[in-house]
Each structure stands twice: as structure tokens, then as C-alpha cells.
Amino acid sequence: MTLEDNDYLEASGWDPDVTRQLINAATPMAKGWFRTQVRGLESIPSAGGALIASNHSGGLFTPDVLILASAFYSEFGYDRPLYTLGHDALFTGPLGGWVRRVGLIPANRVNTVRALRSGGVVLVFPGGVYDAYRPTINANVVDFKGRTGYVRTAIEAGVPIVPTVSIGGQQSQLFLTRGTWLAKRLGLGRFRSDILPLTVGFPFGLSAILPPNLPLPTRIVVQMAEHIDIAAHIGDDPDIGDVDAHVRSMMQSALDQLARERRLPVLG
């Protein structure tokens, strides 16, 4: 580990002991409730930085980070950090220090590049909440809303991208609409929100984020595709749009395969 690695680890605040405690406490509940399975961990390079780009599912109570983190640390141990990009709001208030200790880092390019160059593995959901609240009818569609910043970040850091998909999360309740039209009508843009999703679930029935319904015990399966070495696959002067299209194509193929394997809603 280089001096730069140590500098970033110290600056990030990641604490392997606190992370282990969280994973050990939460994993049995997540596995028991969602009956999780993670495939393709060998796609993550055994050393060095890598950017895991995944779809995002499950709305407010998305279990994506916990599922992936649990599988990652089970495979690689706690000597290697898994960082997850988070909104700036997560780092304010009393929880700000704690979320850093379990691996969340602010989602900006400079910070992410530093994490990747330090040898960290970084998990990003390019579609963000827009993706997490996609309608259940479009549950098996990869949609990043045209966001390609993750590609620029991987190129700048010189690391591979690991295309990753999960299935089942959009069956944890019925996602009716992202409510972009409603958010616009109510002027929520001034609060930096372009969605006001409507869902139906348990125990409150119809919900517009609040009151929050609890997730049904849907089976969630995660598939990691072969990692993409951008220079080798695309070339030394890659077009951002071409790389993004290639990543999403691999993700869509993997998600289509998971959908073909799924027999029943919720039960899997």
C-alpha cells in the first residue's frame, strides 16, 4: 500500500472494524428476508481499483448496498475497502461520521478518482433514485437517465468497470410511477428533486415516499458481468457514449437472463 493509499484511507474515514460489525449484524436479516444470491464476484479484479456500476432497485429501503457489500467482504475480507458513492446530504448531521466509517464517500469525480487510484473498489448507481423508483412494469430495463459521468471517472482513474445488475428489488412493492410530472407541477425542482414517486405496498397502501411502506420479502439475485478494461475493449481514445452503450448493453443482457430465470413475482 502506497503513501497515497494510506492518505486516502485516512481521509475517507473508512473503519474496517465498524464495517465488519454492520455487515455481521445486518447480513443475516437481509439474507433471510430477501434470500439473496450474488454471482460473478470473480469479475472484480483481485487487486487494484475497480468501478462497480449497477442498477438501483427498491425505492427508499433499497438493500442494494448491503447485499453487494456483504458478498464483497465475504470474498475479499476487510483489508480492502468497498466505497459507495452517496449524496452530500448523507454526510451532514449526526450520522455524517458514521456513514464514512462504513464506506460511504461523497459522490463527486475528484473524490471518486482518488478512491479508485488508491486501490479501492467503488460502487456507483448511475441512475440513482431515478432508477430505484422505476415503475415495476419497467423493472427489467437498465435506465441511467443518460448519465455517463461514471465512464469519465473510470477513464480518468484508469480502472476497469464491472457491469452489475440485480433483479427482484422492484417487486418489494408496486412502483406505479416516478411522478416526474407531479414533481414538476409542485415545483420540487427548487429542492433538487425531479421525482415524486407513487407506490403501493404494506402497510400503508398508496404512498408518495411518505408514509414509507415496508419491503416485501422478494428474492433478490445479483449478477456481475465480466469487467471491462476500457483501453483494451474500446481503445486508447474512447468515446464516452460508446463505452456507456457497451456497459449498458452488457447489463441489459445479464438482466434479461435473470428475468428468464425468474418464475414468480416476489418468490423468484
PDB file of N, CA and C in Angstrom, residues 50-55 85 107-109 112-113 116 122-128 142-164 228 230 239-251:
ATOM      1  N   ALA A  50     -11.350  -0.616  -8.957  1.00  0.00           N
ATOM      2  CA  ALA A  50     -12.362  -1.023  -9.931  1.00  0.00           C
ATOM      3  C   ALA A  50     -13.644  -0.272  -9.616  1.00  0.00           C
ATOM      4  N   LEU A  51     -14.415   0.020 -10.659  1.00  0.00           N
ATOM      5  CA  LEU A  51     -15.676   0.736 -10.500  1.00  0.00           C
ATOM      6  C   LEU A  51     -16.817  -0.225 -10.799  1.00  0.00           C
ATOM      7  N   ILE A  52     -17.603  -0.548  -9.784  1.00  0.00           N
ATOM      8  CA  ILE A  52     -18.786  -1.393  -9.963  1.00  0.00           C
ATOM      9  C   ILE A  52     -19.954  -0.479 -10.312  1.00  0.00           C
ATOM     10  N   ALA A  53     -20.494  -0.637 -11.534  1.00  0.00           N
ATOM     11  CA  ALA A  53     -21.637   0.161 -11.981  1.00  0.00           C
ATOM     12  C   ALA A  53     -22.868  -0.735 -11.983  1.00  0.00           C
ATOM     13  N   SER A  54     -23.867  -0.366 -11.190  1.00  0.00           N
ATOM     14  CA  SER A  54     -25.026  -1.233 -11.009  1.00  0.00           C
ATOM     15  C   SER A  54     -26.337  -0.481 -11.202  1.00  0.00           C
ATOM     16  N   ASN A  55     -27.375  -1.239 -11.573  1.00  0.00           N
ATOM     17  CA  ASN A  55     -28.710  -0.668 -11.485  1.00  0.00           C
ATOM     18  C   ASN A  55     -29.089  -0.557 -10.010  1.00  0.00           C
ATOM     19  N   LEU A  85     -20.695   5.527  -3.389  1.00  0.00           N
ATOM     20  CA  LEU A  85     -20.946   6.952  -3.570  1.00  0.00           C
ATOM     21  C   LEU A  85     -22.300   7.322  -2.966  1.00  0.00           C
ATOM     22  N   ALA A 107     -20.265  11.802  -3.512  1.00  0.00           N
ATOM     23  CA  ALA A 107     -20.300  11.455  -4.944  1.00  0.00           C
ATOM     24  C   ALA A 107     -19.859  12.629  -5.805  1.00  0.00           C
ATOM     25  N   ASN A 108     -18.548  12.860  -5.861  1.00  0.00           N
ATOM     26  CA  ASN A 108     -18.005  13.811  -6.833  1.00  0.00           C
ATOM     27  C   ASN A 108     -16.801  13.158  -7.500  1.00  0.00           C
ATOM     28  N   ARG A 109     -16.450  13.644  -8.691  1.00  0.00           N
ATOM     29  CA  ARG A 109     -15.451  12.948  -9.503  1.00  0.00           C
ATOM     30  C   ARG A 109     -14.063  12.972  -8.869  1.00  0.00           C
ATOM     31  N   THR A 112     -13.958  10.449  -6.093  1.00  0.00           N
ATOM     32  CA  THR A 112     -14.061   9.075  -6.586  1.00  0.00           C
ATOM     33  C   THR A 112     -12.771   8.626  -7.265  1.00  0.00           C
ATOM     34  N   VAL A 113     -12.177   9.512  -8.048  1.00  0.00           N
ATOM     35  CA  VAL A 113     -10.918   9.174  -8.716  1.00  0.00           C
ATOM     36  C   VAL A 113      -9.835   8.880  -7.680  1.00  0.00           C
ATOM     37  N   LEU A 116     -10.410   5.412  -6.270  1.00  0.00           N
ATOM     38  CA  LEU A 116     -10.055   4.366  -7.234  1.00  0.00           C
ATOM     39  C   LEU A 116      -8.543   4.254  -7.397  1.00  0.00           C
ATOM     40  N   VAL A 122     -15.049   0.905  -5.889  1.00  0.00           N
ATOM     41  CA  VAL A 122     -16.102   1.896  -5.683  1.00  0.00           C
ATOM     42  C   VAL A 122     -17.386   1.408  -6.341  1.00  0.00           C
ATOM     43  N   LEU A 123     -18.477   1.464  -5.586  1.00  0.00           N
ATOM     44  CA  LEU A 123     -19.796   1.083  -6.075  1.00  0.00           C
ATOM     45  C   LEU A 123     -20.578   2.340  -6.431  1.00  0.00           C
ATOM     46  N   VAL A 124     -21.092   2.381  -7.664  1.00  0.00           N
ATOM     47  CA  VAL A 124     -21.861   3.537  -8.107  1.00  0.00           C
ATOM     48  C   VAL A 124     -23.160   3.058  -8.744  1.00  0.00           C
ATOM     49  N   PHE A 125     -24.224   3.805  -8.476  1.00  0.00           N
ATOM     50  CA  PHE A 125     -25.516   3.574  -9.109  1.00  0.00           C
ATOM     51  C   PHE A 125     -25.794   4.784 -10.003  1.00  0.00           C
ATOM     52  N   PRO A 126     -25.395   4.737 -11.267  1.00  0.00           N
ATOM     53  CA  PRO A 126     -25.526   5.929 -12.116  1.00  0.00           C
ATOM     54  C   PRO A 126     -26.956   6.460 -12.215  1.00  0.00           C
ATOM     55  N   GLY A 127     -27.944   5.574 -12.139  1.00  0.00           N
ATOM     56  CA  GLY A 127     -29.340   6.020 -12.249  1.00  0.00           C
ATOM     57  C   GLY A 127     -29.888   6.612 -10.979  1.00  0.00           C
ATOM     58  N   GLY A 128     -29.208   6.413  -9.845  1.00  0.00           N
ATOM     59  CA  GLY A 128     -29.631   6.992  -8.579  1.00  0.00           C
ATOM     60  C   GLY A 128     -31.077   6.682  -8.220  1.00  0.00           C
ATOM     61  N   VAL A 142     -32.599  -1.382 -17.950  1.00  0.00           N
ATOM     62  CA  VAL A 142     -31.482  -0.584 -17.438  1.00  0.00           C
ATOM     63  C   VAL A 142     -31.635   0.847 -17.954  1.00  0.00           C
ATOM     64  N   ASP A 143     -31.781   1.808 -17.056  1.00  0.00           N
ATOM     65  CA  ASP A 143     -32.024   3.203 -17.443  1.00  0.00           C
ATOM     66  C   ASP A 143     -31.256   4.122 -16.501  1.00  0.00           C
ATOM     67  N   PHE A 144     -30.179   4.728 -17.008  1.00  0.00           N
ATOM     68  CA  PHE A 144     -29.372   5.654 -16.221  1.00  0.00           C
ATOM     69  C   PHE A 144     -29.777   7.113 -16.444  1.00  0.00           C
ATOM     70  N   LYS A 145     -30.866   7.344 -17.181  1.00  0.00           N
ATOM     71  CA  LYS A 145     -31.319   8.706 -17.485  1.00  0.00           C
ATOM     72  C   LYS A 145     -30.242   9.495 -18.238  1.00  0.00           C
ATOM     73  N   GLY A 146     -29.452   8.779 -19.058  1.00  0.00           N
ATOM     74  CA  GLY A 146     -28.435   9.437 -19.862  1.00  0.00           C
ATOM     75  C   GLY A 146     -27.181   9.842 -19.115  1.00  0.00           C
ATOM     76  N   ARG A 147     -27.033   9.414 -17.885  1.00  0.00           N
ATOM     77  CA  ARG A 147     -25.878   9.826 -17.075  1.00  0.00           C
ATOM     78  C   ARG A 147     -24.658   8.984 -17.433  1.00  0.00           C
ATOM     79  N   THR A 148     -23.573   9.641 -17.777  1.00  0.00           N
ATOM     80  CA  THR A 148     -22.354   8.947 -18.212  1.00  0.00           C
ATOM     81  C   THR A 148     -21.128   9.333 -17.391  1.00  0.00           C
ATOM     82  N   GLY A 149     -21.320  10.067 -16.311  1.00  0.00           N
ATOM     83  CA  GLY A 149     -20.181  10.515 -15.504  1.00  0.00           C
ATOM     84  C   GLY A 149     -19.353   9.377 -14.962  1.00  0.00           C
ATOM     85  N   TYR A 150     -19.982   8.235 -14.730  1.00  0.00           N
ATOM     86  CA  TYR A 150     -19.237   7.082 -14.205  1.00  0.00           C
ATOM     87  C   TYR A 150     -18.167   6.617 -15.189  1.00  0.00           C
ATOM     88  N   VAL A 151     -18.464   6.743 -16.494  1.00  0.00           N
ATOM     89  CA  VAL A 151     -17.485   6.350 -17.517  1.00  0.00           C
ATOM     90  C   VAL A 151     -16.286   7.293 -17.479  1.00  0.00           C
ATOM     91  N   ARG A 152     -16.540   8.589 -17.426  1.00  0.00           N
ATOM     92  CA  ARG A 152     -15.455   9.570 -17.371  1.00  0.00           C
ATOM     93  C   ARG A 152     -14.574   9.329 -16.141  1.00  0.00           C
ATOM     94  N   THR A 153     -15.212   8.992 -15.042  1.00  0.00           N
ATOM     95  CA  THR A 153     -14.467   8.742 -13.806  1.00  0.00           C
ATOM     96  C   THR A 153     -13.552   7.532 -13.947  1.00  0.00           C
ATOM     97  N   ALA A 154     -14.076   6.442 -14.510  1.00  0.00           N
ATOM     98  CA  ALA A 154     -13.265   5.231 -14.688  1.00  0.00           C
ATOM     99  C   ALA A 154     -12.088   5.489 -15.622  1.00  0.00           C
ATOM    100  N   ILE A 155     -12.325   6.248 -16.685  1.00  0.00           N
ATOM    101  CA  ILE A 155     -11.249   6.563 -17.639  1.00  0.00           C
ATOM    102  C   ILE A 155     -10.174   7.407 -16.967  1.00  0.00           C
ATOM    103  N   GLU A 156     -10.602   8.427 -16.224  1.00  0.00           N
ATOM    104  CA  GLU A 156      -9.639   9.305 -15.557  1.00  0.00           C
ATOM    105  C   GLU A 156      -8.810   8.538 -14.529  1.00  0.00           C
ATOM    106  N   ALA A 157      -9.447   7.614 -13.813  1.00  0.00           N
ATOM    107  CA  ALA A 157      -8.738   6.852 -12.795  1.00  0.00           C
ATOM    108  C   ALA A 157      -7.942   5.696 -13.380  1.00  0.00           C
ATOM    109  N   GLY A 158      -8.248   5.316 -14.635  1.00  0.00           N
ATOM    110  CA  GLY A 158      -7.540   4.211 -15.265  1.00  0.00           C
ATOM    111  C   GLY A 158      -7.900   2.855 -14.692  1.00  0.00           C
ATOM    112  N   VAL A 159      -9.191   2.663 -14.363  1.00  0.00           N
ATOM    113  CA  VAL A 159      -9.626   1.400 -13.749  1.00  0.00           C
ATOM    114  C   VAL A 159     -10.712   0.752 -14.605  1.00  0.00           C
ATOM    115  N   PRO A 160     -10.904  -0.562 -14.462  1.00  0.00           N
ATOM    116  CA  PRO A 160     -11.968  -1.238 -15.200  1.00  0.00           C
ATOM    117  C   PRO A 160     -13.346  -0.979 -14.586  1.00  0.00           C
ATOM    118  N   ILE A 161     -14.366  -1.189 -15.398  1.00  0.00           N
ATOM    119  CA  ILE A 161     -15.755  -1.108 -14.953  1.00  0.00           C
ATOM    120  C   ILE A 161     -16.306  -2.523 -14.838  1.00  0.00           C
ATOM    121  N   VAL A 162     -16.994  -2.795 -13.741  1.00  0.00           N
ATOM    122  CA  VAL A 162     -17.641  -4.099 -13.540  1.00  0.00           C
ATOM    123  C   VAL A 162     -19.155  -3.905 -13.674  1.00  0.00           C
ATOM    124  N   PRO A 163     -19.747  -4.232 -14.846  1.00  0.00           N
ATOM    125  CA  PRO A 163     -21.194  -4.082 -15.017  1.00  0.00           C
ATOM    126  C   PRO A 163     -21.946  -5.061 -14.116  1.00  0.00           C
ATOM    127  N   THR A 164     -22.909  -4.557 -13.358  1.00  0.00           N
ATOM    128  CA  THR A 164     -23.595  -5.372 -12.356  1.00  0.00           C
ATOM    129  C   THR A 164     -25.098  -5.078 -12.403  1.00  0.00           C
ATOM    130  N   ILE A 228     -14.756  -4.698 -17.656  1.00  0.00           N
ATOM    131  CA  ILE A 228     -14.381  -4.082 -18.921  1.00  0.00           C
ATOM    132  C   ILE A 228     -13.114  -3.262 -18.730  1.00  0.00           C
ATOM    133  N   ILE A 230     -11.294  -0.654 -20.337  1.00  0.00           N
ATOM    134  CA  ILE A 230     -11.759   0.277 -21.365  1.00  0.00           C
ATOM    135  C   ILE A 230     -10.767   0.405 -22.510  1.00  0.00           C
ATOM    136  N   ASP A 239     -14.717   6.920 -26.867  1.00  0.00           N
ATOM    137  CA  ASP A 239     -15.859   7.819 -26.868  1.00  0.00           C
ATOM    138  C   ASP A 239     -16.736   7.476 -25.657  1.00  0.00           C
ATOM    139  N   ILE A 240     -17.066   8.485 -24.858  1.00  0.00           N
ATOM    140  CA  ILE A 240     -17.820   8.260 -23.623  1.00  0.00           C
ATOM    141  C   ILE A 240     -19.135   7.559 -23.919  1.00  0.00           C
ATOM    142  N   GLY A 241     -19.822   8.005 -24.954  1.00  0.00           N
ATOM    143  CA  GLY A 241     -21.105   7.412 -25.292  1.00  0.00           C
ATOM    144  C   GLY A 241     -20.982   5.959 -25.705  1.00  0.00           C
ATOM    145  N   ASP A 242     -19.903   5.626 -26.424  1.00  0.00           N
ATOM    146  CA  ASP A 242     -19.689   4.236 -26.849  1.00  0.00           C
ATOM    147  C   ASP A 242     -19.453   3.323 -25.646  1.00  0.00           C
ATOM    148  N   VAL A 243     -18.648   3.805 -24.706  1.00  0.00           N
ATOM    149  CA  VAL A 243     -18.374   2.996 -23.512  1.00  0.00           C
ATOM    150  C   VAL A 243     -19.661   2.797 -22.716  1.00  0.00           C
ATOM    151  N   ASP A 244     -20.402   3.876 -22.520  1.00  0.00           N
ATOM    152  CA  ASP A 244     -21.664   3.790 -21.781  1.00  0.00           C
ATOM    153  C   ASP A 244     -22.619   2.808 -22.457  1.00  0.00           C
ATOM    154  N   ALA A 245     -22.728   2.887 -23.779  1.00  0.00           N
ATOM    155  CA  ALA A 245     -23.616   1.982 -24.513  1.00  0.00           C
ATOM    156  C   ALA A 245     -23.172   0.531 -24.347  1.00  0.00           C
ATOM    157  N   HIS A 246     -21.856   0.302 -24.350  1.00  0.00           N
ATOM    158  CA  HIS A 246     -21.322  -1.053 -24.188  1.00  0.00           C
ATOM    159  C   HIS A 246     -21.626  -1.588 -22.789  1.00  0.00           C
ATOM    160  N   VAL A 247     -21.426  -0.752 -21.772  1.00  0.00           N
ATOM    161  CA  VAL A 247     -21.704  -1.158 -20.394  1.00  0.00           C
ATOM    162  C   VAL A 247     -23.179  -1.498 -20.232  1.00  0.00           C
ATOM    163  N   ARG A 248     -24.052  -0.600 -20.706  1.00  0.00           N
ATOM    164  CA  ARG A 248     -25.490  -0.827 -20.548  1.00  0.00           C
ATOM    165  C   ARG A 248     -25.966  -2.041 -21.355  1.00  0.00           C
ATOM    166  N   SER A 249     -25.346  -2.289 -22.497  1.00  0.00           N
ATOM    167  CA  SER A 249     -25.702  -3.469 -23.288  1.00  0.00           C
ATOM    168  C   SER A 249     -25.373  -4.750 -22.523  1.00  0.00           C
ATOM    169  N   MET A 250     -24.184  -4.788 -21.903  1.00  0.00           N
ATOM    170  CA  MET A 250     -23.813  -5.953 -21.100  1.00  0.00           C
ATOM    171  C   MET A 250     -24.759  -6.116 -19.912  1.00  0.00           C
ATOM    172  N   MET A 251     -25.100  -5.009 -19.283  1.00  0.00           N
ATOM    173  CA  MET A 251     -26.011  -5.065 -18.149  1.00  0.00           C
ATOM    174  C   MET A 251     -27.388  -5.547 -18.571  1.00  0.00           C
TER     175      MET A 251
END
